[in-house]
């Protein structure tokens, strides 16, 4: 995974699958509009991506990079990776089976079925759903798509960062990214390297990267809380661990109340309906956990919008 691989994936999306992978908007607004002290905030509105999250980029890149057997593709997911895999499979006309934990939202499960995927709900957390998925894959021989820990998946996610640079007219001073298993931040870090200050953000109740950094290696953690269905990986991915170790400056933890308050604020004040995971970057600014310089250009990745609309009431 490197910048050249990201450029290749982006070119393939643009030339062969422009009707599927969307070049999502980059919304530049004064920091004051969002109630934060920064010269300019760049909102990468990836919640408008096909399938409702950034995951479509990595999943399509994974499928395009491999020969798909007649048994199709299989994935374990808290929801978004499954939705993206199902959408990519439908785009390519292949079968898809998705294993989701019981914590995944009913809205995401319904979307999976709408996309034609066979859905298996099993296990209390993502890791348990993954175990069941791996056992099934050994039986069927289907192409396994991991939610975040495969090179093609990380490379696909990196195309989002390439777009930020292109649309922004240059490299932002900092980029704030939500972390679950780490596929998104790994892709962002692979693209920007040391050219931007990449900041990892996690809920206090799902601190996979934060705990790994404290231990000096990936470790299993208990995950729960408002963003667990999206950021519910029990351990940071191996690829993310390597890339964040090279390029990510800080890993910050956010309290539940800050995430929820920002999610509701985004809907109430900006009319952006996003899932809790997508609210972390702005929450870090609004709560003062990350304090940009007055002249700083801060990019926030708004990563997904697969939520129950009633949760915004």
Short mmCIF file of C-alpha atoms in Angstrom, two decimals:
data_model
loop_
_atom_site.label_atom_id
_atom_site.label_comp_id
_atom_site.label_asym_id
_atom_site.label_seq_id
_atom_site.Cartn_x
_atom_site.Cartn_y
_atom_site.Cartn_z
CA UNK A 1 0.00 0.00 0.00
CA UNK A 2 1.48 3.24 -1.18
CA UNK A 3 0.56 6.38 -3.06
CA UNK A 4 1.07 4.73 -6.45
CA UNK A 5 -1.39 1.95 -5.57
CA UNK A 6 -3.95 4.51 -4.41
CA UNK A 7 -3.56 6.45 -7.66
CA UNK A 8 -4.08 3.24 -9.66
CA UNK A 9 -7.27 2.42 -7.75
CA UNK A 10 -8.58 5.97 -8.17
CA UNK A 11 -7.94 5.88 -11.91
CA UNK A 12 -9.75 2.54 -12.22
CA UNK A 13 -12.75 3.90 -10.34
CA UNK A 14 -12.81 7.02 -12.50
CA UNK A 15 -12.37 5.27 -15.85
CA UNK A 16 -14.36 2.06 -15.31
CA UNK A 17 -16.78 2.57 -12.41
CA UNK A 18 -17.61 6.28 -12.29
CA UNK A 19 -21.31 5.42 -12.20
CA UNK A 20 -20.75 3.45 -8.98
CA UNK A 21 -18.01 5.09 -6.90
CA UNK A 22 -18.97 8.70 -6.25
CA UNK A 23 -16.54 11.57 -6.04
CA UNK A 24 -18.14 12.87 -2.87
CA UNK A 25 -18.19 16.62 -2.15
CA UNK A 26 -15.56 18.45 -0.14
CA UNK A 27 -17.38 21.23 1.68
CA UNK A 28 -15.11 24.08 2.76
CA UNK A 29 -16.55 26.20 5.55
CA UNK A 30 -15.15 28.76 8.02
CA UNK A 31 -14.41 27.22 11.38
CA UNK A 32 -16.75 29.73 13.01
CA UNK A 33 -19.69 28.21 11.13
CA UNK A 34 -19.09 24.97 13.02
CA UNK A 35 -18.37 26.65 16.33
CA UNK A 36 -14.64 25.86 16.27
CA UNK A 37 -11.46 27.90 16.08
CA UNK A 38 -9.85 27.06 12.75
CA UNK A 39 -9.33 29.14 9.64
CA UNK A 40 -11.08 26.63 7.45
CA UNK A 41 -12.70 23.24 7.92
CA UNK A 42 -12.97 20.83 5.00
CA UNK A 43 -15.82 18.36 5.40
CA UNK A 44 -15.33 15.32 3.17
CA UNK A 45 -18.95 14.21 2.83
CA UNK A 46 -18.28 10.52 2.37
CA UNK A 47 -21.59 9.64 3.98
CA UNK A 48 -22.98 10.44 0.52
CA UNK A 49 -20.99 7.56 -0.99
CA UNK A 50 -22.83 4.60 -2.51
CA UNK A 51 -23.94 2.34 0.32
CA UNK A 52 -23.82 5.25 2.76
CA UNK A 53 -20.15 5.03 3.77
CA UNK A 54 -16.53 5.15 2.60
CA UNK A 55 -16.43 1.35 2.62
CA UNK A 56 -17.59 1.05 -1.01
CA UNK A 57 -14.16 2.16 -2.20
CA UNK A 58 -12.25 -0.62 -0.50
CA UNK A 59 -14.77 -3.35 -1.16
CA UNK A 60 -15.01 -2.65 -4.88
CA UNK A 61 -11.22 -2.48 -5.13
CA UNK A 62 -10.98 -5.86 -3.38
CA UNK A 63 -13.47 -7.48 -5.75
CA UNK A 64 -11.89 -5.96 -8.86
CA UNK A 65 -8.45 -7.17 -7.80
CA UNK A 66 -9.41 -10.85 -7.50
CA UNK A 67 -11.06 -13.68 -9.41
CA UNK A 68 -14.49 -14.23 -7.87
CA UNK A 69 -15.67 -17.88 -7.67
CA UNK A 70 -19.21 -19.02 -8.44
CA UNK A 71 -19.94 -19.04 -4.70
CA UNK A 72 -19.42 -15.29 -4.74
CA UNK A 73 -18.06 -13.14 -1.93
CA UNK A 74 -18.38 -13.33 1.84
CA UNK A 75 -17.72 -10.78 4.57
CA UNK A 76 -18.19 -10.23 8.30
CA UNK A 77 -19.29 -6.72 9.15
CA UNK A 78 -20.88 -4.50 11.76
CA UNK A 79 -22.92 -3.21 8.86
CA UNK A 80 -21.13 -0.71 6.62
CA UNK A 81 -18.55 -3.07 5.13
CA UNK A 82 -21.29 -5.58 4.48
CA UNK A 83 -23.45 -2.96 2.79
CA UNK A 84 -20.51 -1.88 0.65
CA UNK A 85 -19.61 -5.45 -0.27
CA UNK A 86 -23.22 -6.24 -1.14
CA UNK A 87 -23.45 -3.11 -3.30
CA UNK A 88 -20.18 -3.93 -5.07
CA UNK A 89 -21.28 -7.54 -5.58
CA UNK A 90 -24.55 -6.39 -7.10
CA UNK A 91 -22.62 -3.98 -9.34
CA UNK A 92 -20.51 -6.90 -10.62
CA UNK A 93 -23.38 -9.41 -10.68
CA UNK A 94 -22.03 -11.88 -8.10
CA UNK A 95 -23.45 -13.52 -4.97
CA UNK A 96 -22.83 -12.08 -1.52
CA UNK A 97 -23.15 -13.45 2.02
CA UNK A 98 -22.75 -11.15 5.03
CA UNK A 99 -22.23 -12.11 8.69
CA UNK A 100 -23.19 -9.38 11.17
CA UNK A 101 -23.09 -9.31 14.99
CA UNK A 102 -26.26 -8.87 17.00
CA UNK A 103 -25.19 -5.30 17.90
CA UNK A 104 -25.51 -4.20 14.26
CA UNK A 105 -28.41 -1.87 13.62
CA UNK A 106 -31.71 -3.14 12.16
CA UNK A 107 -31.47 -0.37 9.56
CA UNK A 108 -28.17 -1.75 8.30
CA UNK A 109 -29.48 -5.31 8.25
CA UNK A 110 -32.50 -4.20 6.23
CA UNK A 111 -30.25 -2.39 3.76
CA UNK A 112 -28.16 -5.53 3.28
CA UNK A 113 -31.22 -7.56 2.38
CA UNK A 114 -32.42 -4.81 0.06
CA UNK A 115 -29.11 -5.11 -1.81
CA UNK A 116 -29.69 -8.83 -2.32
CA UNK A 117 -27.24 -10.18 0.24
CA UNK A 118 -27.84 -13.26 2.35
CA UNK A 119 -27.56 -12.01 5.93
CA UNK A 120 -26.45 -14.15 8.88
CA UNK A 121 -26.82 -12.50 12.31
CA UNK A 122 -24.50 -14.18 14.81
CA UNK A 123 -22.21 -13.30 17.71
CA UNK A 124 -22.37 -10.48 20.22
CA UNK A 125 -19.48 -8.54 18.65
CA UNK A 126 -17.70 -8.26 15.32
CA UNK A 127 -14.95 -10.75 16.24
CA UNK A 128 -17.50 -13.50 16.86
CA UNK A 129 -19.28 -12.78 13.58
CA UNK A 130 -15.90 -12.97 11.85
CA UNK A 131 -15.17 -16.39 13.32
CA UNK A 132 -18.45 -17.71 11.94
CA UNK A 133 -17.76 -16.05 8.60
CA UNK A 134 -14.34 -17.69 8.31
CA UNK A 135 -15.80 -21.10 9.06
CA UNK A 136 -18.41 -20.60 6.34
CA UNK A 137 -15.78 -19.41 3.86
CA UNK A 138 -13.80 -22.60 4.37
CA UNK A 139 -16.93 -24.54 3.42
CA UNK A 140 -17.88 -22.57 0.32
CA UNK A 141 -14.60 -21.22 -1.04
CA UNK A 142 -16.17 -17.79 -1.55
CA UNK A 143 -13.86 -14.78 -1.89
CA UNK A 144 -13.33 -13.39 1.60
CA UNK A 145 -13.55 -9.63 1.92
CA UNK A 146 -12.32 -8.37 5.27
CA UNK A 147 -13.98 -5.27 6.68
CA UNK A 148 -10.68 -3.43 7.08
CA UNK A 149 -7.54 -5.58 7.08
CA UNK A 150 -6.69 -6.36 3.45
CA UNK A 151 -4.32 -4.35 1.22
CA UNK A 152 -6.91 -3.80 -1.52
CA UNK A 153 -9.45 -2.57 1.04
CA UNK A 154 -7.00 -0.10 2.59
CA UNK A 155 -5.86 1.09 -0.83
CA UNK A 156 -9.44 1.70 -1.91
CA UNK A 157 -10.08 3.76 1.22
CA UNK A 158 -7.02 5.81 0.37
CA UNK A 159 -8.72 7.15 -2.75
CA UNK A 160 -10.84 9.29 -0.44
CA UNK A 161 -7.70 11.05 0.79
CA UNK A 162 -6.49 11.57 -2.78
CA UNK A 163 -9.79 13.32 -3.52
CA UNK A 164 -9.43 15.56 -0.48
CA UNK A 165 -6.10 16.78 -1.82
CA UNK A 166 -7.41 17.25 -5.36
CA UNK A 167 -10.64 18.98 -4.33
CA UNK A 168 -8.96 21.09 -1.67
CA UNK A 169 -6.32 22.38 -4.06
CA UNK A 170 -3.55 21.05 -1.84
CA UNK A 171 -2.78 19.11 1.32
CA UNK A 172 -4.73 20.09 4.47
CA UNK A 173 -2.70 20.91 7.55
CA UNK A 174 -4.47 18.17 9.50
CA UNK A 175 -6.92 15.34 8.88
CA UNK A 176 -9.19 13.94 11.60
CA UNK A 177 -10.34 10.36 11.08
CA UNK A 178 -12.59 7.98 13.03
CA UNK A 179 -11.08 4.57 13.84
CA UNK A 180 -12.70 1.17 14.31
CA UNK A 181 -10.60 -1.60 12.81
CA UNK A 182 -8.46 1.02 11.11
CA UNK A 183 -9.03 0.52 7.39
CA UNK A 184 -10.00 4.15 6.79
CA UNK A 185 -7.18 5.76 8.72
CA UNK A 186 -4.70 3.30 7.19
CA UNK A 187 -5.75 4.42 3.71
CA UNK A 188 -5.65 8.09 4.66
CA UNK A 189 -2.21 7.66 6.23
CA UNK A 190 -0.92 5.73 3.21
CA UNK A 191 -1.86 8.65 0.97
CA UNK A 192 -0.81 11.65 3.05
CA UNK A 193 2.19 10.03 4.79
CA UNK A 194 3.99 12.86 6.62
CA UNK A 195 2.55 15.62 4.42
CA UNK A 196 -0.38 16.22 6.80
CA UNK A 197 -0.99 15.77 10.50
CA UNK A 198 -3.27 12.70 10.64
CA UNK A 199 -5.19 12.35 13.92
CA UNK A 200 -6.95 9.14 14.99
CA UNK A 201 -10.24 9.43 16.89
CA UNK A 202 -12.00 6.70 18.86
CA UNK A 203 -14.88 6.48 21.32
CA UNK A 204 -13.79 5.92 24.92
CA UNK A 205 -15.77 2.67 24.86
CA UNK A 206 -14.09 1.32 21.69
CA UNK A 207 -10.38 2.24 22.03
CA UNK A 208 -8.63 -0.31 19.78
CA UNK A 209 -5.78 1.88 18.51
CA UNK A 210 -5.39 3.82 21.75
CA UNK A 211 -4.99 0.62 23.77
CA UNK A 212 -2.64 -0.87 21.18
CA UNK A 213 -0.39 2.17 21.42
CA UNK A 214 -0.36 1.92 25.19
CA UNK A 215 0.54 -1.78 25.02
CA UNK A 216 3.02 -1.45 22.16
CA UNK A 217 1.11 -4.00 20.07
CA UNK A 218 -2.47 -4.77 18.97
CA UNK A 219 -4.56 -6.12 21.84
CA UNK A 220 -8.16 -7.24 22.25
CA UNK A 221 -10.45 -4.70 23.91
CA UNK A 222 -14.04 -4.74 25.06
CA UNK A 223 -16.17 -2.51 22.86
CA UNK A 224 -19.56 -0.96 23.50
CA UNK A 225 -21.31 2.36 23.30
CA UNK A 226 -23.06 4.59 20.82
CA UNK A 227 -20.76 3.91 17.86
CA UNK A 228 -20.17 0.20 18.45
CA UNK A 229 -22.07 -0.97 15.39
CA UNK A 230 -19.63 0.94 13.13
CA UNK A 231 -16.49 1.24 15.29
CA UNK A 232 -16.92 -2.09 17.05
CA UNK A 233 -13.78 -3.98 16.00
CA UNK A 234 -12.21 -5.66 19.01
CA UNK A 235 -8.62 -5.23 17.79
CA UNK A 236 -6.88 -2.79 15.47
CA UNK A 237 -6.01 -4.35 12.11
CA UNK A 238 -2.45 -5.41 11.37
CA UNK A 239 -2.20 -3.12 8.34
CA UNK A 240 -3.58 -0.17 10.27
CA UNK A 241 -1.20 -0.85 13.13
CA UNK A 242 1.75 -0.69 10.75
CA UNK A 243 0.65 2.39 8.82
CA UNK A 244 -0.54 4.39 11.82
CA UNK A 245 2.74 3.64 13.54
CA UNK A 246 4.53 5.33 10.65
CA UNK A 247 2.28 8.26 9.88
CA UNK A 248 -0.36 8.97 12.57
CA UNK A 249 0.68 11.54 15.16
CA UNK A 250 -2.00 11.14 17.83
CA UNK A 251 -4.82 8.84 18.93
CA UNK A 252 -7.52 10.61 20.94
CA UNK A 253 -10.51 9.25 22.86
CA UNK A 254 -13.92 10.91 22.83
CA UNK A 255 -16.65 10.60 25.47
CA UNK A 256 -20.05 9.28 24.49
CA UNK A 257 -21.83 12.54 25.26
CA UNK A 258 -19.57 14.55 22.93
CA UNK A 259 -20.20 12.14 20.06
CA UNK A 260 -23.95 12.14 20.56
CA UNK A 261 -24.17 15.92 20.99
CA UNK A 262 -22.24 16.48 17.77
CA UNK A 263 -24.28 13.94 15.82
CA UNK A 264 -27.46 15.76 16.82
CA UNK A 265 -25.86 19.18 16.17
CA UNK A 266 -24.89 18.14 12.64
CA UNK A 267 -28.49 17.25 11.94
CA UNK A 268 -30.07 20.21 13.71
CA UNK A 269 -27.74 22.95 12.44
CA UNK A 270 -26.26 21.59 9.19
CA UNK A 271 -28.93 19.09 8.12
CA UNK A 272 -26.32 16.33 7.84
CA UNK A 273 -27.81 13.01 8.92
CA UNK A 274 -24.80 10.90 9.90
CA UNK A 275 -24.13 7.91 12.10
CA UNK A 276 -22.27 8.37 15.41
CA UNK A 277 -18.93 7.24 13.95
CA UNK A 278 -19.07 10.07 11.43
CA UNK A 279 -19.50 12.67 14.18
CA UNK A 280 -16.18 11.96 15.90
CA UNK A 281 -13.99 14.36 13.87
CA UNK A 282 -16.17 17.40 14.51
CA UNK A 283 -16.78 16.26 18.09
CA UNK A 284 -13.02 16.33 18.69
CA UNK A 285 -12.95 19.98 17.64
CA UNK A 286 -16.11 21.04 19.45
CA UNK A 287 -15.01 19.34 22.69
CA UNK A 288 -11.56 20.91 22.49
CA UNK A 289 -9.75 17.57 22.39
CA UNK A 290 -7.97 18.67 19.23
CA UNK A 291 -7.14 22.37 19.13
CA UNK A 292 -6.06 23.58 15.69
CA UNK A 293 -4.03 26.70 15.13
CA UNK A 294 -5.97 29.80 14.14
CA UNK A 295 -4.70 29.58 10.54
CA UNK A 296 -5.05 25.80 10.23
CA UNK A 297 -6.94 24.02 7.45
CA UNK A 298 -8.54 20.97 9.06
CA UNK A 299 -10.07 18.14 7.02
CA UNK A 300 -12.79 16.05 8.68
CA UNK A 301 -13.82 12.73 7.16
CA UNK A 302 -17.60 12.35 7.56
CA UNK A 303 -17.47 8.62 7.04
CA UNK A 304 -21.01 7.20 7.07
CA UNK A 305 -24.76 7.72 7.25
CA UNK A 306 -26.24 4.29 7.92
CA UNK A 307 -28.46 5.04 10.88
CA UNK A 308 -32.02 4.72 12.04
CA UNK A 309 -33.61 8.11 11.23
CA UNK A 310 -35.57 7.89 14.47
CA UNK A 311 -32.29 8.21 16.39
CA UNK A 312 -32.10 11.87 15.34
CA UNK A 313 -35.50 12.74 16.77
#
